[in-house]
């Protein structure tokens, strides 16, 4: 099977149909949380079960950044360039300021969050994150009972604190905004779908219709909806069964990047035509014709 499967001719406009990829890391247990930091020309990524965070540069290859690492999952940059981390072990969103870790939020009311999973920052500085329970499962976090009886998606601001944006997901996971930040897509790992929300100026959400539904039941060893990113043409690149699925905002499946290993997450970086893919025990790069969308913190 070739690396790229095109369902629509539009797929060939986004990535060469005879593209190949380059492996840049190996020997991991399950890679996650890719983050390109342009100021350092560096990709950061996490090996969650190994409780180790690593970085990669073309000059230096792969190096350990932190171990133990609180089993970091999703990561992003805030508007001032500091790194934000979703920590599975501590059920916290943390920030690194000059290399020093500080907790941003760890509780909703008097109850500990499940385990912040994926995270984005909007141009107003608001922090949005999903909160499924995977960090309370063996291996991917620290096994313990949930304190909350739901899995939410949250918005955090310095002035307004933590606000629950939506709570009707089974296992919310990846999320991304449209360039104008008026639309938000969130996938659900166990319901096997991607949902679309309208975003009001105060950050409240409406809508929530399913724009893409995978059939059947989730099979984690085959790949599930997890990481979710947007390209500059407005298409969604979502991990799923067999690799990464490219889907239009309206829900048309354009094609798939095929992977024998489960792809947990992805991000663009470097020249912004380089797609980094966390492929379980490895990390790969793939050149794309389309550029990745750069949210405000990455411009």
Coordinates of C-alpha atoms in Angstrom, one line a residue:
X1 CA 0.0 0.0 0.0
X2 CA 1.3 3.5 -0.9
X3 CA 1.7 6.0 1.9
X4 CA -1.1 8.3 0.5
X5 CA -4.5 7.1 -0.5
X6 CA -6.6 9.6 -2.4
X7 CA -10.4 9.4 -2.2
X8 CA -10.9 12.7 -4.0
X9 CA -8.6 14.4 -6.6
X10 CA -8.4 17.3 -4.1
X11 CA -6.1 15.2 -2.0
X12 CA -3.3 15.5 -4.6
X13 CA -3.5 19.3 -4.2
X14 CA -2.6 19.0 -0.5
X15 CA 0.2 16.4 -0.6
X16 CA 2.0 14.6 -3.4
X17 CA 0.4 11.2 -4.0
X18 CA 3.8 9.6 -4.3
X19 CA 5.2 11.2 -1.2
X20 CA 7.4 9.4 1.2
X21 CA 8.2 10.1 4.8
X22 CA 11.3 10.3 7.0
X23 CA 11.7 8.7 10.4
X24 CA 13.3 11.0 12.9
X25 CA 12.8 9.1 16.2
X26 CA 12.4 5.5 17.2
X27 CA 12.5 3.3 20.3
X28 CA 9.6 4.9 22.1
X29 CA 6.5 3.3 23.6
X30 CA 3.8 5.7 22.5
X31 CA 4.6 9.2 21.2
X32 CA 2.3 12.2 21.7
X33 CA 2.2 15.9 22.1
X34 CA 4.2 17.2 19.2
X35 CA 5.1 20.9 19.4
X36 CA 7.2 22.9 17.0
X37 CA 9.0 25.8 18.6
X38 CA 10.3 28.0 15.8
X39 CA 12.4 30.2 18.1
X40 CA 14.5 27.1 18.8
X41 CA 14.1 25.2 15.5
X42 CA 13.0 22.3 17.7
X43 CA 10.3 19.7 17.8
X44 CA 9.2 18.7 21.3
X45 CA 7.3 15.4 21.8
X46 CA 6.3 13.1 24.7
X47 CA 6.6 9.4 25.2
X48 CA 3.7 9.0 27.6
X49 CA 4.1 5.4 28.9
X50 CA 7.8 6.0 29.4
X51 CA 7.1 9.2 31.3
X52 CA 9.7 11.0 29.2
X53 CA 9.6 14.2 27.2
X54 CA 12.1 14.5 24.3
X55 CA 13.1 17.1 21.7
X56 CA 14.5 16.7 18.1
X57 CA 16.6 19.0 16.0
X58 CA 18.2 18.3 12.7
X59 CA 21.6 19.1 14.1
X60 CA 21.4 17.2 17.4
X61 CA 18.8 14.5 16.7
X62 CA 16.7 13.2 19.6
X63 CA 17.5 14.3 23.2
X64 CA 15.7 13.7 26.5
X65 CA 14.2 17.0 27.9
X66 CA 12.6 15.7 31.1
X67 CA 12.1 12.3 32.8
X68 CA 9.9 11.8 34.7
X69 CA 7.6 14.3 32.9
X70 CA 4.2 13.8 34.5
X71 CA 3.3 11.9 31.3
X72 CA 2.6 15.0 29.2
X73 CA 0.1 14.7 26.4
X74 CA -1.1 17.7 24.4
X75 CA 1.1 20.8 24.2
X76 CA 1.0 24.2 22.6
X77 CA 2.4 27.7 23.0
X78 CA 0.7 30.6 24.8
X79 CA 0.7 34.1 23.3
X80 CA 4.0 35.0 24.9
X81 CA 5.8 31.9 23.6
X82 CA 5.8 29.8 26.8
X83 CA 4.9 26.2 26.5
X84 CA 1.6 24.9 27.9
X85 CA 1.5 21.2 28.9
X86 CA -1.4 18.8 29.5
X87 CA -0.1 16.5 32.3
X88 CA -1.8 13.2 32.7
X89 CA -0.2 12.2 36.1
X90 CA -1.2 15.5 37.8
X91 CA -4.5 16.1 36.0
X92 CA -3.2 19.6 35.3
X93 CA -2.5 22.2 32.7
X94 CA 0.9 23.6 33.4
X95 CA 3.1 26.3 31.9
X96 CA 6.8 26.5 31.6
X97 CA 8.2 30.0 32.4
X98 CA 12.0 30.1 31.9
X99 CA 12.0 26.4 32.4
X100 CA 10.1 26.5 35.7
X101 CA 6.8 24.6 35.8
X102 CA 3.7 26.3 37.2
X103 CA 0.2 24.9 37.5
X104 CA -2.4 26.9 35.5
X105 CA -5.4 24.8 36.5
X106 CA -6.0 21.4 38.0
X107 CA -9.6 21.5 39.4
X108 CA -13.1 22.2 38.3
X109 CA -14.8 23.5 41.4
X110 CA -13.6 21.3 44.2
X111 CA -13.0 18.2 42.0
X112 CA -9.8 17.3 40.2
X113 CA -9.9 17.4 36.4
X114 CA -9.9 14.0 34.7
X115 CA -6.7 14.4 32.7
X116 CA -6.2 17.4 30.3
X117 CA -5.4 15.9 26.9
X118 CA -5.2 18.3 24.0
X119 CA -4.9 22.1 24.1
X120 CA -5.1 25.2 21.9
X121 CA -4.8 28.9 22.6
X122 CA -6.9 31.6 20.8
X123 CA -5.8 35.1 19.9
X124 CA -7.4 36.6 23.1
X125 CA -5.1 34.4 25.2
X126 CA -7.9 32.0 26.2
X127 CA -6.7 28.4 26.9
X128 CA -9.0 25.7 25.6
X129 CA -8.5 22.0 26.4
X130 CA -10.2 18.6 26.4
X131 CA -10.5 16.5 29.5
X132 CA -11.1 12.7 28.9
X133 CA -10.0 10.2 31.6
X134 CA -7.1 8.5 29.8
X135 CA -4.5 9.8 32.3
X136 CA -6.3 7.8 34.9
X137 CA -5.8 4.6 33.0
X138 CA -2.8 2.3 33.5
X139 CA 0.2 3.1 31.3
X140 CA -0.9 6.5 29.9
X141 CA -1.1 8.1 33.3
X142 CA -1.6 7.1 37.0
X143 CA -4.4 4.7 37.7
X144 CA -7.0 6.2 40.0
X145 CA -10.8 6.9 40.2
X146 CA -12.4 9.9 38.4
X147 CA -13.6 12.7 40.6
X148 CA -15.8 14.2 37.9
X149 CA -18.6 12.2 36.4
X150 CA -18.3 13.7 32.9
X151 CA -15.7 14.5 30.3
X152 CA -15.7 18.2 29.5
X153 CA -14.1 20.7 27.2
X154 CA -13.0 23.8 29.0
X155 CA -12.0 27.4 28.4
X156 CA -9.6 29.1 30.8
X157 CA -8.8 32.9 31.1
X158 CA -6.9 34.7 33.7
X159 CA -9.8 37.0 34.4
X160 CA -12.7 34.6 34.1
X161 CA -11.0 31.4 35.5
X162 CA -12.1 28.0 34.3
X163 CA -15.4 27.7 32.4
X164 CA -17.0 24.5 31.2
X165 CA -17.7 25.0 27.5
X166 CA -19.4 21.6 26.7
X167 CA -20.0 18.4 28.6
X168 CA -21.9 16.1 26.3
X169 CA -18.9 14.2 24.9
X170 CA -17.9 10.6 25.6
X171 CA -14.2 11.0 25.3
X172 CA -13.3 14.5 23.9
X173 CA -9.8 14.6 22.5
X174 CA -8.4 16.7 19.6
X175 CA -9.6 20.2 18.9
X176 CA -8.8 23.1 16.5
X177 CA -10.3 26.4 15.5
X178 CA -11.0 28.0 12.2
X179 CA -8.7 30.9 11.2
X180 CA -11.2 33.5 12.3
X181 CA -11.9 31.5 15.6
X182 CA -15.6 31.5 14.9
X183 CA -15.7 27.8 14.5
X184 CA -14.3 25.0 16.7
X185 CA -14.0 21.3 15.8
X186 CA -13.6 18.6 18.5
X187 CA -13.3 14.9 17.9
X188 CA -14.6 12.2 20.2
X189 CA -12.3 9.1 20.4
X190 CA -14.9 6.6 21.5
X191 CA -17.9 8.0 19.6
X192 CA -15.6 8.0 16.5
X193 CA -16.7 11.4 15.2
X194 CA -15.8 15.0 14.6
X195 CA -18.2 17.7 15.8
X196 CA -18.4 21.4 14.8
X197 CA -19.4 24.2 17.1
X198 CA -20.0 27.9 16.5
X199 CA -18.1 30.2 18.9
X200 CA -19.6 33.4 20.2
X201 CA -17.6 36.5 21.1
X202 CA -17.8 35.5 24.8
X203 CA -16.4 32.1 24.2
X204 CA -19.7 30.2 24.5
X205 CA -20.4 27.4 22.1
X206 CA -23.5 26.4 20.1
X207 CA -24.3 23.8 17.5
X208 CA -22.2 20.7 18.0
X209 CA -23.4 18.8 14.9
X210 CA -21.4 15.7 13.8
X211 CA -19.6 16.5 10.5
X212 CA -17.8 13.2 10.2
X213 CA -18.6 9.7 11.6
X214 CA -16.4 6.7 11.4
X215 CA -18.4 3.4 11.4
X216 CA -18.2 0.6 13.9
X217 CA -16.6 0.6 17.4
X218 CA -13.3 2.1 18.4
X219 CA -10.3 -0.2 18.1
X220 CA -7.4 1.5 19.8
X221 CA -4.8 -0.8 18.2
X222 CA -6.0 0.3 14.7
X223 CA -6.1 4.0 15.5
X224 CA -8.8 6.3 16.7
X225 CA -9.8 10.0 16.4
X226 CA -7.1 11.7 18.6
X227 CA -4.9 14.5 17.3
X228 CA -6.6 17.1 15.1
X229 CA -5.1 20.0 13.1
X230 CA -6.1 22.4 10.4
X231 CA -4.3 23.2 7.2
X232 CA -4.2 26.7 5.6
X233 CA -6.9 25.6 3.1
X234 CA -9.3 24.9 6.0
X235 CA -9.1 21.1 5.9
X236 CA -9.0 18.9 9.0
X237 CA -6.2 16.4 9.5
X238 CA -7.4 13.9 12.1
X239 CA -5.8 10.7 13.3
X240 CA -8.0 7.7 12.8
X241 CA -8.1 4.0 11.8
X242 CA -5.1 3.2 9.8
X243 CA -3.4 6.6 9.9
X244 CA -4.4 10.3 9.3
X245 CA -7.6 11.2 7.6
X246 CA -8.0 14.4 5.7
X247 CA -11.5 15.8 5.9
X248 CA -13.1 19.0 4.6
X249 CA -14.8 21.4 7.1
X250 CA -18.1 20.1 5.7
X251 CA -17.2 16.5 6.3
X252 CA -15.9 15.1 2.9
X253 CA -13.1 12.6 3.3
X254 CA -10.4 13.5 0.8
X255 CA -7.8 10.9 1.6
X256 CA -5.7 9.1 4.1
X257 CA -2.0 9.0 5.1
X258 CA -1.5 5.3 5.8
X259 CA 0.5 4.1 8.8
X260 CA 1.1 0.6 10.1
X261 CA 1.7 2.1 13.5
X262 CA -1.1 4.0 15.3
X263 CA -0.8 7.7 14.8
X264 CA -1.6 9.5 18.1
X265 CA -1.0 13.1 17.1
X266 CA 0.5 15.5 14.5
X267 CA 1.6 19.1 14.0
X268 CA 3.1 21.2 11.3
X269 CA 6.4 23.0 11.8
X270 CA 9.8 23.9 10.3
X271 CA 8.9 25.5 7.0
X272 CA 5.2 24.9 7.9
X273 CA 5.1 22.4 5.0
X274 CA 6.6 19.8 7.2
X275 CA 4.1 17.6 9.0
X276 CA 5.3 15.8 12.1
X277 CA 3.5 12.6 12.9
X278 CA 3.7 10.8 16.3
X279 CA 3.6 7.2 15.0
X280 CA 3.5 5.2 18.3
X281 CA 7.1 4.0 18.8
X282 CA 8.4 6.4 16.2
X283 CA 8.1 10.0 14.9
X284 CA 8.0 10.8 11.1
X285 CA 8.1 13.9 9.0
X286 CA 6.1 14.3 5.8
X287 CA 6.3 17.2 3.3
X288 CA 3.0 18.6 2.3
X289 CA 2.1 20.9 -0.6
X290 CA -0.4 22.7 1.6
X291 CA 0.9 24.6 4.7
X292 CA -0.4 24.0 8.1
X293 CA -2.6 26.7 9.7
X294 CA -0.7 28.8 12.2
X295 CA -2.7 30.0 15.1
X296 CA -2.0 33.4 16.7
X297 CA 0.7 32.1 19.1
X298 CA 2.7 30.6 16.2
X299 CA 2.8 33.6 13.9

